[in-house]
CSV table of C-alpha atoms and ligand atoms in Angstrom, one decimal:
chain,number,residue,atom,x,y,z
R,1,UNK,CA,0.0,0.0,0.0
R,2,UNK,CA,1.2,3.5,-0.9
R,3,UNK,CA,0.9,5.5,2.4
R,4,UNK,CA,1.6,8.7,0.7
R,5,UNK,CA,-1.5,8.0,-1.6
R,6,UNK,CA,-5.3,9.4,-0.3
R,7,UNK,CA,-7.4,6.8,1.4
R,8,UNK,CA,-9.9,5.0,-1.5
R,9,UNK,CA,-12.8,6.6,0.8
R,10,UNK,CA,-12.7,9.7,3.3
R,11,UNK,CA,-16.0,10.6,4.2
R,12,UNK,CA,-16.5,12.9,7.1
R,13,UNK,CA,-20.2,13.5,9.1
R,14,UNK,CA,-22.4,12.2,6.5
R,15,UNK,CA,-26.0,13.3,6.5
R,16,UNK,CA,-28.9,12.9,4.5
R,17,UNK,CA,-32.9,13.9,5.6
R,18,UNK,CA,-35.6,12.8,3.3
R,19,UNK,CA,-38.4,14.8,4.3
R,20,UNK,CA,-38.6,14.9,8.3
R,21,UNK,CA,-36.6,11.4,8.8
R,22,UNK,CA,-32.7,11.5,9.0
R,23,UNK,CA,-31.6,8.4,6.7
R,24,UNK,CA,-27.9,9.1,7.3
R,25,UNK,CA,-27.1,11.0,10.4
R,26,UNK,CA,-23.1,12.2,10.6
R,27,UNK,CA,-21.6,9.1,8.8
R,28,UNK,CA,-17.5,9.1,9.3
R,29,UNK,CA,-15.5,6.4,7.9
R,30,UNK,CA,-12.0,6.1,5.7
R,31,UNK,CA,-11.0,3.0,3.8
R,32,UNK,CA,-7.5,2.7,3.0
R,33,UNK,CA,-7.1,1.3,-0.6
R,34,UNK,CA,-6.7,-2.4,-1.1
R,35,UNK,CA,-8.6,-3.4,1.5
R,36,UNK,CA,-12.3,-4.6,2.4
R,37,UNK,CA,-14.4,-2.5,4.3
R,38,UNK,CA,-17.9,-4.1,5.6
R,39,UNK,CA,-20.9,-1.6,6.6
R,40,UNK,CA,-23.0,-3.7,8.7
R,41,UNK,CA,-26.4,-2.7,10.2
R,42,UNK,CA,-30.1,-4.0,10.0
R,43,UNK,CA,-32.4,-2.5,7.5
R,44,UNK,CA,-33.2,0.5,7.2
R,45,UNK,CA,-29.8,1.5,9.1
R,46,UNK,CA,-28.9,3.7,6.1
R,47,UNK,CA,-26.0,1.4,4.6
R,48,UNK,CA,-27.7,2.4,0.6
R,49,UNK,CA,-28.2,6.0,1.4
R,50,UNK,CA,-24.3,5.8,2.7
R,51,UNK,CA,-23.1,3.8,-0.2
R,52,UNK,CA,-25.9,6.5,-3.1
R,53,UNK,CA,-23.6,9.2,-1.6
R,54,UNK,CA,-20.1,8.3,-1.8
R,55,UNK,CA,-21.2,6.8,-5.1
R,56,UNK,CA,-22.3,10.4,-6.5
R,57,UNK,CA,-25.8,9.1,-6.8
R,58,UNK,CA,-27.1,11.1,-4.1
R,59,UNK,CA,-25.9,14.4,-3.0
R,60,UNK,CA,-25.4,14.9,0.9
R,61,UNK,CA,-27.1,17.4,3.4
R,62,UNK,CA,-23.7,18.1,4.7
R,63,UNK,CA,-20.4,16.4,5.4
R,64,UNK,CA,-17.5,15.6,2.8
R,65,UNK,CA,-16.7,12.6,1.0
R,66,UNK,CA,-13.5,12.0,-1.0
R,67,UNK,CA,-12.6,9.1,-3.2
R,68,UNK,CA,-9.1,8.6,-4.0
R,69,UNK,CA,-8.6,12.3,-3.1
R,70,UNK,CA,-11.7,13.7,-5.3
R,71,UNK,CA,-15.4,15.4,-3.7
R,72,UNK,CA,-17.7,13.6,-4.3
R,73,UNK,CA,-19.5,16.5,-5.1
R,74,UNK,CA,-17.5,19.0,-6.9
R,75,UNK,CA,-15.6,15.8,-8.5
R,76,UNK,CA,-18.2,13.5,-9.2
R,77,UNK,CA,-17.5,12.9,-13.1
R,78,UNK,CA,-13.4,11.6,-11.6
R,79,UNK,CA,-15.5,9.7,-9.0
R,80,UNK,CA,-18.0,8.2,-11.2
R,81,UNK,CA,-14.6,6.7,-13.6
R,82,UNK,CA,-13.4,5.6,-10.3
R,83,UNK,CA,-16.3,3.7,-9.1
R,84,UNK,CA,-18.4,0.3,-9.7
R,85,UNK,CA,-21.8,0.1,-7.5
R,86,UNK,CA,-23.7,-3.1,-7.8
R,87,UNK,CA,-27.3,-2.9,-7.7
R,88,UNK,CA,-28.2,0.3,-10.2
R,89,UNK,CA,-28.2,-2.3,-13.0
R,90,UNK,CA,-31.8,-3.1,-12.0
R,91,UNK,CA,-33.2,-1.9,-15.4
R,92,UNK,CA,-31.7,-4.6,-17.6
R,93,UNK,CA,-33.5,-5.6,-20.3
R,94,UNK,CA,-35.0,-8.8,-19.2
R,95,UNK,CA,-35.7,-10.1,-22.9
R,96,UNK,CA,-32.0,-9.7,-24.2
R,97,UNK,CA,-29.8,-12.2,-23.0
R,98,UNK,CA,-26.7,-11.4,-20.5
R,99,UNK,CA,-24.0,-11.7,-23.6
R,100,UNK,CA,-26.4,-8.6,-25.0
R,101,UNK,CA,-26.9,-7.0,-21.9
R,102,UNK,CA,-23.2,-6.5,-21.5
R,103,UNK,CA,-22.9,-5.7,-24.4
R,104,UNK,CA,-25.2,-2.6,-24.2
R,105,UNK,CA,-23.7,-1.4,-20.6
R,106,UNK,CA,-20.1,-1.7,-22.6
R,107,UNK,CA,-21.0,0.4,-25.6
R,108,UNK,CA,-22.2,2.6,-22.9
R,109,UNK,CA,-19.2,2.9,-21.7
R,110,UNK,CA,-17.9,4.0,-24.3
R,111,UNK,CA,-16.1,0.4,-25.5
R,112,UNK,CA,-16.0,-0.2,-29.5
R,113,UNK,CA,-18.5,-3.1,-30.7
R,114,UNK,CA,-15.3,-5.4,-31.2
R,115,UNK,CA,-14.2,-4.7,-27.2
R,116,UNK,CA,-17.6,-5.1,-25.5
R,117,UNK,CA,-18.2,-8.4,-27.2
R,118,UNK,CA,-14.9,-9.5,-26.0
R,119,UNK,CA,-15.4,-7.7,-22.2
R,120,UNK,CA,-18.8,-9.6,-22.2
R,121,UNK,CA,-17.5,-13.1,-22.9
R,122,UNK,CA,-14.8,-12.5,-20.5
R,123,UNK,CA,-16.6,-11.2,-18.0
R,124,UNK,CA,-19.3,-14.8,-18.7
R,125,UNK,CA,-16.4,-16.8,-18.3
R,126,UNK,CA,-15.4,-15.1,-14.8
R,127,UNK,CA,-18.4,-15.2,-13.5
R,128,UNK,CA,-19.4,-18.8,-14.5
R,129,UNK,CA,-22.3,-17.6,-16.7
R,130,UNK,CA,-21.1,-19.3,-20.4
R,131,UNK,CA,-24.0,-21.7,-20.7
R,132,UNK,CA,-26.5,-18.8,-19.9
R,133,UNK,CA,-25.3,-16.1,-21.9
R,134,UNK,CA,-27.6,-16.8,-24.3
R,135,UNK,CA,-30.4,-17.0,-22.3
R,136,UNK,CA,-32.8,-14.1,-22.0
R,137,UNK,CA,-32.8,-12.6,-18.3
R,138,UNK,CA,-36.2,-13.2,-17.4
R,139,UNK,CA,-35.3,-17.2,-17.2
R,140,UNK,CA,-32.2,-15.8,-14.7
R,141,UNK,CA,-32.4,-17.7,-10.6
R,142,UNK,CA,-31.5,-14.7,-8.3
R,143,UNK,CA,-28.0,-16.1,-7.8
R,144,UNK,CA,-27.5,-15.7,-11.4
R,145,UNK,CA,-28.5,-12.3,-12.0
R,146,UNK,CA,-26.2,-10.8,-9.2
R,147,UNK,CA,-23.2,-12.3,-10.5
R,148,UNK,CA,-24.2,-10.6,-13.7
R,149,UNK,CA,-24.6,-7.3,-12.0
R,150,UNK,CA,-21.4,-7.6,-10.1
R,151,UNK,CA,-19.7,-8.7,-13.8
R,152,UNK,CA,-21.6,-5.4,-14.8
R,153,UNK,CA,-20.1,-3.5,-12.4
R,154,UNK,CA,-16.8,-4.9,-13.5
R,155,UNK,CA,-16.6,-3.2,-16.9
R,156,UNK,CA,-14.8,-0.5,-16.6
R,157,UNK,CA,-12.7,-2.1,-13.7
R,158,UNK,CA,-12.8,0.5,-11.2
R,159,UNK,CA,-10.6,0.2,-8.3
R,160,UNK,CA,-13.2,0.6,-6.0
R,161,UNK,CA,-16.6,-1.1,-5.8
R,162,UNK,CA,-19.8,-0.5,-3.7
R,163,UNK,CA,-21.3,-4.0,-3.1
R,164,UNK,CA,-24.9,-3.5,-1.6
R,165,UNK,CA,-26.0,-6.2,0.1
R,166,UNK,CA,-24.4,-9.0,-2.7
R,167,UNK,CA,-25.6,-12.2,-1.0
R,168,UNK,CA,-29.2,-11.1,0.5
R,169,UNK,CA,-31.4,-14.1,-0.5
R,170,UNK,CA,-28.8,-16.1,-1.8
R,171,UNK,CA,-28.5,-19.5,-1.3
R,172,UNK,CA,-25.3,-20.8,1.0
R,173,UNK,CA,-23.6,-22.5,-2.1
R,174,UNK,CA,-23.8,-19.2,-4.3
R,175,UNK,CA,-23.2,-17.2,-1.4
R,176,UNK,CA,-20.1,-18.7,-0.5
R,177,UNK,CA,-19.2,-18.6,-4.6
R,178,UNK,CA,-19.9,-14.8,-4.6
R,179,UNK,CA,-17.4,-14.5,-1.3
R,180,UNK,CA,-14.5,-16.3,-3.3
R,181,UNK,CA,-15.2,-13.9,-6.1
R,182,UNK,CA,-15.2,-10.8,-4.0
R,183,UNK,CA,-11.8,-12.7,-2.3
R,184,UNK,CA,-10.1,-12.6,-6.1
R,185,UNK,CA,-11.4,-9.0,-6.8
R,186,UNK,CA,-9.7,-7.5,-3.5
R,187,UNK,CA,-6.2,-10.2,-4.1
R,188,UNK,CA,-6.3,-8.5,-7.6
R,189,UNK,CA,-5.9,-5.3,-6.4
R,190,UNK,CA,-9.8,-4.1,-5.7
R,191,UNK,CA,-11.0,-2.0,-3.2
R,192,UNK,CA,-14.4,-3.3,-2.0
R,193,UNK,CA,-16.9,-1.5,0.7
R,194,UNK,CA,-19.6,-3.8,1.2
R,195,UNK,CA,-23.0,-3.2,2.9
R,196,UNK,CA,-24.6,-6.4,4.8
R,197,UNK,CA,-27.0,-7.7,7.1
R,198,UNK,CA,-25.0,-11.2,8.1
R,199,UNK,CA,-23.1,-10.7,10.6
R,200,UNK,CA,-20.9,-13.4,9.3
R,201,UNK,CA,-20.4,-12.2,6.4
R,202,UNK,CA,-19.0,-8.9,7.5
R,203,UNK,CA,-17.0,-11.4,10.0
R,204,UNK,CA,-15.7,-13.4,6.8
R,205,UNK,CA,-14.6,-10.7,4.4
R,206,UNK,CA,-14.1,-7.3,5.6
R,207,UNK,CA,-10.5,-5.9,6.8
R,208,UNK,CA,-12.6,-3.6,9.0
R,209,UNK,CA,-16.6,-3.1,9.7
R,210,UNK,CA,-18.3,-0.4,10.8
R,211,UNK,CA,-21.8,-0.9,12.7
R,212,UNK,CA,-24.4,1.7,11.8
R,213,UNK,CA,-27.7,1.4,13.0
R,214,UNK,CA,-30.3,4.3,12.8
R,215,UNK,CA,-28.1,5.9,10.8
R,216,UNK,CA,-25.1,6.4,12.8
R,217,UNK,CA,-21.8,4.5,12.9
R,218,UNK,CA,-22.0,3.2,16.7
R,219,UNK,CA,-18.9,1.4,16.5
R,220,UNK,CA,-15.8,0.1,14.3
R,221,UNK,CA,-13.2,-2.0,13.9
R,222,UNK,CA,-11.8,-5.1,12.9
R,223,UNK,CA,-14.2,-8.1,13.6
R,224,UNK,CA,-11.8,-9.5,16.2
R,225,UNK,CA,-11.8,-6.1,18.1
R,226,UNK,CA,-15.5,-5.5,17.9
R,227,UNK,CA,-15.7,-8.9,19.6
R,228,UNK,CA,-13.0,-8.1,22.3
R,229,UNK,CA,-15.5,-5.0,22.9
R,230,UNK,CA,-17.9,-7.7,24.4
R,231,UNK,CA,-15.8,-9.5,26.1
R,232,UNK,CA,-13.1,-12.1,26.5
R,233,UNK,CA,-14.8,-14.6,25.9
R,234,UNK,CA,-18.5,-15.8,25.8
R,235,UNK,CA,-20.0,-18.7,27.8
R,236,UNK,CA,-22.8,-20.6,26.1
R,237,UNK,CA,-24.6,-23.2,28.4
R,238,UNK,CA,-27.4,-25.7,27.3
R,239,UNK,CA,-29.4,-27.4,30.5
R,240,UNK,CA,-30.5,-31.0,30.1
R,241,UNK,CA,-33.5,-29.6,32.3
R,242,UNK,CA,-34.8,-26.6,30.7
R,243,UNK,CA,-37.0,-25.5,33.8
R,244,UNK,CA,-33.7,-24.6,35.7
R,245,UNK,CA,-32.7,-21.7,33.5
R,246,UNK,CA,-33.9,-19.1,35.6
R,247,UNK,CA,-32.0,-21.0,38.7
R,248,UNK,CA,-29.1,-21.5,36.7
R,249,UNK,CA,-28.9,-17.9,35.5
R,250,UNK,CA,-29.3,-16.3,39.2
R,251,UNK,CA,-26.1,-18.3,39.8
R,252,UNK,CA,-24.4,-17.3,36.8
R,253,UNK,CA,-25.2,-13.6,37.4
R,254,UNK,CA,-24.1,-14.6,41.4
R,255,UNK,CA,-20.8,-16.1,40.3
R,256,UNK,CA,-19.7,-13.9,37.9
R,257,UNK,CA,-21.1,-10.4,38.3
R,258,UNK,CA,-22.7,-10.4,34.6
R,259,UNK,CA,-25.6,-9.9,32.5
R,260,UNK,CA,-26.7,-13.6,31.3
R,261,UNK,CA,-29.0,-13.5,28.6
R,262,UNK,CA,-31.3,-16.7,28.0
R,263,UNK,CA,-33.4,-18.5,25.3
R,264,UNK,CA,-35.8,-20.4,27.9
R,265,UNK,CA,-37.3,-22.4,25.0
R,266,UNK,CA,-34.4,-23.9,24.1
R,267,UNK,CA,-32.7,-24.0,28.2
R,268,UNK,CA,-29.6,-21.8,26.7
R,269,UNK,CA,-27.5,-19.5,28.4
R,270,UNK,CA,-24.8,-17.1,27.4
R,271,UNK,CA,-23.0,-14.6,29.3
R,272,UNK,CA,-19.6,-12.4,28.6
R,273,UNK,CA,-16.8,-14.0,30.7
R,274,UNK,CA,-13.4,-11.7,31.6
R,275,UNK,CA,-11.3,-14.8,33.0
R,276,UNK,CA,-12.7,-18.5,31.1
R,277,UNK,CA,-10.7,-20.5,33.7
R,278,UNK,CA,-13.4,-20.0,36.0
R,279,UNK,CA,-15.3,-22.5,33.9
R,280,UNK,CA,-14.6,-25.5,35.8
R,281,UNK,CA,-15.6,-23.8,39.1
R,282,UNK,CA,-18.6,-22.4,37.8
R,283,UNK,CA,-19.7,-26.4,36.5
R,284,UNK,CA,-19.2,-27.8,40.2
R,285,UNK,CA,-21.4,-24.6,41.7
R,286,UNK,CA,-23.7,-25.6,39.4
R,287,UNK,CA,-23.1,-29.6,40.2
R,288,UNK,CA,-23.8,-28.6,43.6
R,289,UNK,CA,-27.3,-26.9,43.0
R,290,UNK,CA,-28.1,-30.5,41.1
R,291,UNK,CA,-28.3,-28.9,37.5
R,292,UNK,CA,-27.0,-30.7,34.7
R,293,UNK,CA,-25.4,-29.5,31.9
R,294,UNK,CA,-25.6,-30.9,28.0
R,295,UNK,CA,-23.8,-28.9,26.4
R,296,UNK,CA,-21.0,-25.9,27.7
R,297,UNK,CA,-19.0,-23.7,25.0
R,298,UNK,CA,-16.2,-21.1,25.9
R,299,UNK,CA,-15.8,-18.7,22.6
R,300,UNK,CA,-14.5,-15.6,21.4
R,301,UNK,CA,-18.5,-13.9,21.0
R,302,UNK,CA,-19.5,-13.6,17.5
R,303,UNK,CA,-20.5,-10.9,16.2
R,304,UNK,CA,-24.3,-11.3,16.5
R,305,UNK,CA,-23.4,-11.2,20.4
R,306,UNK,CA,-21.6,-7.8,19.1
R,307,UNK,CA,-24.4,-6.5,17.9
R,308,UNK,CA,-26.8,-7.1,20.5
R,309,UNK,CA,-24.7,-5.6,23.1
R,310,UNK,CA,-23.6,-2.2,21.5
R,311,UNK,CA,-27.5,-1.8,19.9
R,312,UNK,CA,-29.3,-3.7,23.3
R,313,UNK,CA,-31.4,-5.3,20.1
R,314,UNK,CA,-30.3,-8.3,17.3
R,315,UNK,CA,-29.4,-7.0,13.9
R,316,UNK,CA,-32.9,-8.6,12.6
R,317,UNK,CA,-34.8,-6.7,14.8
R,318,UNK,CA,-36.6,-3.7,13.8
R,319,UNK,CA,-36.7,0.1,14.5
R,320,UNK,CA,-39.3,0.1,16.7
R,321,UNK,CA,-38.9,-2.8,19.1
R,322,UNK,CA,-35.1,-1.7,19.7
R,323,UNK,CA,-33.7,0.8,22.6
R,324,UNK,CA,-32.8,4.3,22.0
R,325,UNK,CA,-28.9,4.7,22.0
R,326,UNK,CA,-27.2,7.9,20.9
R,327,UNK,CA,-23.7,6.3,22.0
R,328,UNK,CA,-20.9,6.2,19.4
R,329,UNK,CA,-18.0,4.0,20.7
R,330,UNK,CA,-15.2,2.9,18.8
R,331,UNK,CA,-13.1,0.1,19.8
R,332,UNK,CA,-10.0,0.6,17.4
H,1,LIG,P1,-31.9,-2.0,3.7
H,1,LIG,O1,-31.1,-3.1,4.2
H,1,LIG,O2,-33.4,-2.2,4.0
H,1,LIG,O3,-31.7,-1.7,2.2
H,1,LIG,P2,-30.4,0.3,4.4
H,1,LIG,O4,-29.6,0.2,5.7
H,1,LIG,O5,-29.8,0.2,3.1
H,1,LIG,O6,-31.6,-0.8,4.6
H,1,LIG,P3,-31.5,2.8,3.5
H,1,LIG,O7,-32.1,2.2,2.3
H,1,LIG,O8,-30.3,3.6,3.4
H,1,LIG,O9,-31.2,1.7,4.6
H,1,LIG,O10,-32.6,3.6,4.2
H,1,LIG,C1,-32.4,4.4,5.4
H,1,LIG,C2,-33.8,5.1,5.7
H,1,LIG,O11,-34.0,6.1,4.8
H,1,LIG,C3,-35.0,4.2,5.8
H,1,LIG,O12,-35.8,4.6,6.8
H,1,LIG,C4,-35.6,4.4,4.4
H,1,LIG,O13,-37.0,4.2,4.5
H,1,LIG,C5,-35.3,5.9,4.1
H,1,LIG,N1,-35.1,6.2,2.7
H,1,LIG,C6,-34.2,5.7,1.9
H,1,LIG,N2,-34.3,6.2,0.6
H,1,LIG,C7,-35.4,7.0,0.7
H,1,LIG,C8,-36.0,7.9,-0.3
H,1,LIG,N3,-35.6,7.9,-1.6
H,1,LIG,N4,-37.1,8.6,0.1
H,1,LIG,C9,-37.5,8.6,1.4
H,1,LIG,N5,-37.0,7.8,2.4
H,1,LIG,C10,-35.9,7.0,2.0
């Protein structure tokens, strides 16, 4: 990485209202080139409104965003020849087939007949589309048409690349093929920022993550500092009696001066833990007490357990049902 070289993204204090609602409310975040950066939050968060701005398809309320050194505003035409964002090629023609498609968004581009035929059959072959480039897009399975968006987006091979929300409502199989390709496009060279509601995902690819929920980046870092954030480590506990769990969690909370959080249907437990050799201990209390114990884990927390505790709701969860935090903490 050159250090002496801008960042691929700068943005500083991001906001943008529509109407009385504030979609994006002071977004920060800088992406040094080469790397992956995941934007995780649940919907509605504000991750496409984020990724419409820096993209130059949206213009902010206020803040500053630079890519590779240039405003996103006053710049946008050097932006725009810097930049690939999945998801504005929506408006495909469904009745040409994907050879044609790419084809059209080629020529678009500005590439000679002779080129974009040869981009497009390149870009088939990447993307493990050859037998159905000659089918019309309308006969397309959703894991097909993304990887011809994100071969879209590839065209004019743009350094960096806005990836909203690539695997929602994949399957796993072509979920895990769209991860190796985004894997070859960042080893190539790529910059990627990706949006996403897995938790996993974000966990799996990104250098860093930022979490932004309402709008606001309430924390960031790399995956295995956002889970330090949490904790050392996290216990999970399943009962072989599931009637005990409120018992079992009165001694938890007892022994080691925690929040425990249960799921009584299933007779789990989980609580953060500062020192794991405490485990054995903790097993004979519970011995004592006569509860038995199916299953125990010790584990760095994942990053659901992340989310939960820096929101105080699940990254599924709606708006509505969640508590109100206005606390931005950053764990770098
Ligand atoms: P999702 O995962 O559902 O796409 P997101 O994190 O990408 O969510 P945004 O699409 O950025 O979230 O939306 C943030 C908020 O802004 C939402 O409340 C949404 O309803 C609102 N919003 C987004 N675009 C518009 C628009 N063009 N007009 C009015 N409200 C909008």
């Amino acid at each position: 990485m050159n250090l002496t070289a801008p960042p691929a993204i700068e943005a500083v204090g991001l906001v943008k209202r529509f109407g009385d609602s504030v979609a994006v409310d002071g977004v920060s975040l800088t992406v040094p080139t080469g790397t992956v950066y995941g934007v995780l939050g649940p919907n509605g968060a504000g991750k496409t409104t984020t990724v419409r701005m820096l993209a130059t398809l949206l213009r902010p309320d206020a803040g500053q965003a630079r890519i590779f050194g240039h405003d996103v505003v006053r710049e946008s035409t050097a932006v725009r020849s810097l930049v690939g964002v999945t998801g504005q090629y929506a408006s495909v023609d469904e009745d040409l087939s994907a050879t044609e498609n790419l084809v059209i968004f080629s020529r678009l581009l500005g590439l000679s007949r002779t080129e974009a035929k040869r981009k497009a059959t390149e870009l088939l072959e990447e993307f493990d589309l050859v037998e159905a480039a000659s089918k019309p897009l309308k006969n397309f399975s959703g894991g097909m048409r993304r990887r011809l968006d994100l071969a879209a987006s590839l065209i004019s091979h743009p350094p960096l690349l806005f990836l909203d929300e690539p695997t929602t409502g994949l399957d796993p199989r072509t979920r895990a093929q769209m991860w190796e390709t985004i894997r070859r496009l960042v080893a190539e060279g790529s910059t990627v920022l990706l949006t996403t509601q897995y938790l996993d995902e974000a966990d799996q690819l990104a250098d860093r993550i930022a979490v932004i929920d309402r709008g606001k980046v309430i924390a960031d870092g790399t995956a295995d500092e956002l889970k330090a954030s949490v904790g050392v480590s996290s216990l999970q506990l399943k009962l072989v009696d599931k009637t005990r769990v409120d018992q079992t969690r009165s001694l938890l909370v007892e022994s080691l001066g925690v929040e425990v959080a249960i799921t009584p249907e299933a007779g789990r437990l989980t609580a953060p833990m500062t020192d794991p050799s405490v485990t054995p201990e903790l097993l004979i209390r519970l011995r004592e007490h006569g509860i038995d114990v199916d299953e125990i884990t010790v584990s760095k927390p994942s990053l659901d357990e992340v989310f939960l505790t820096i929101t105080g709701h699940g990254a599924d969860e709606s708006d509505s049902t969640a508590a109100e935090s206005d606390t931005e903490r950053s764990v770098a």
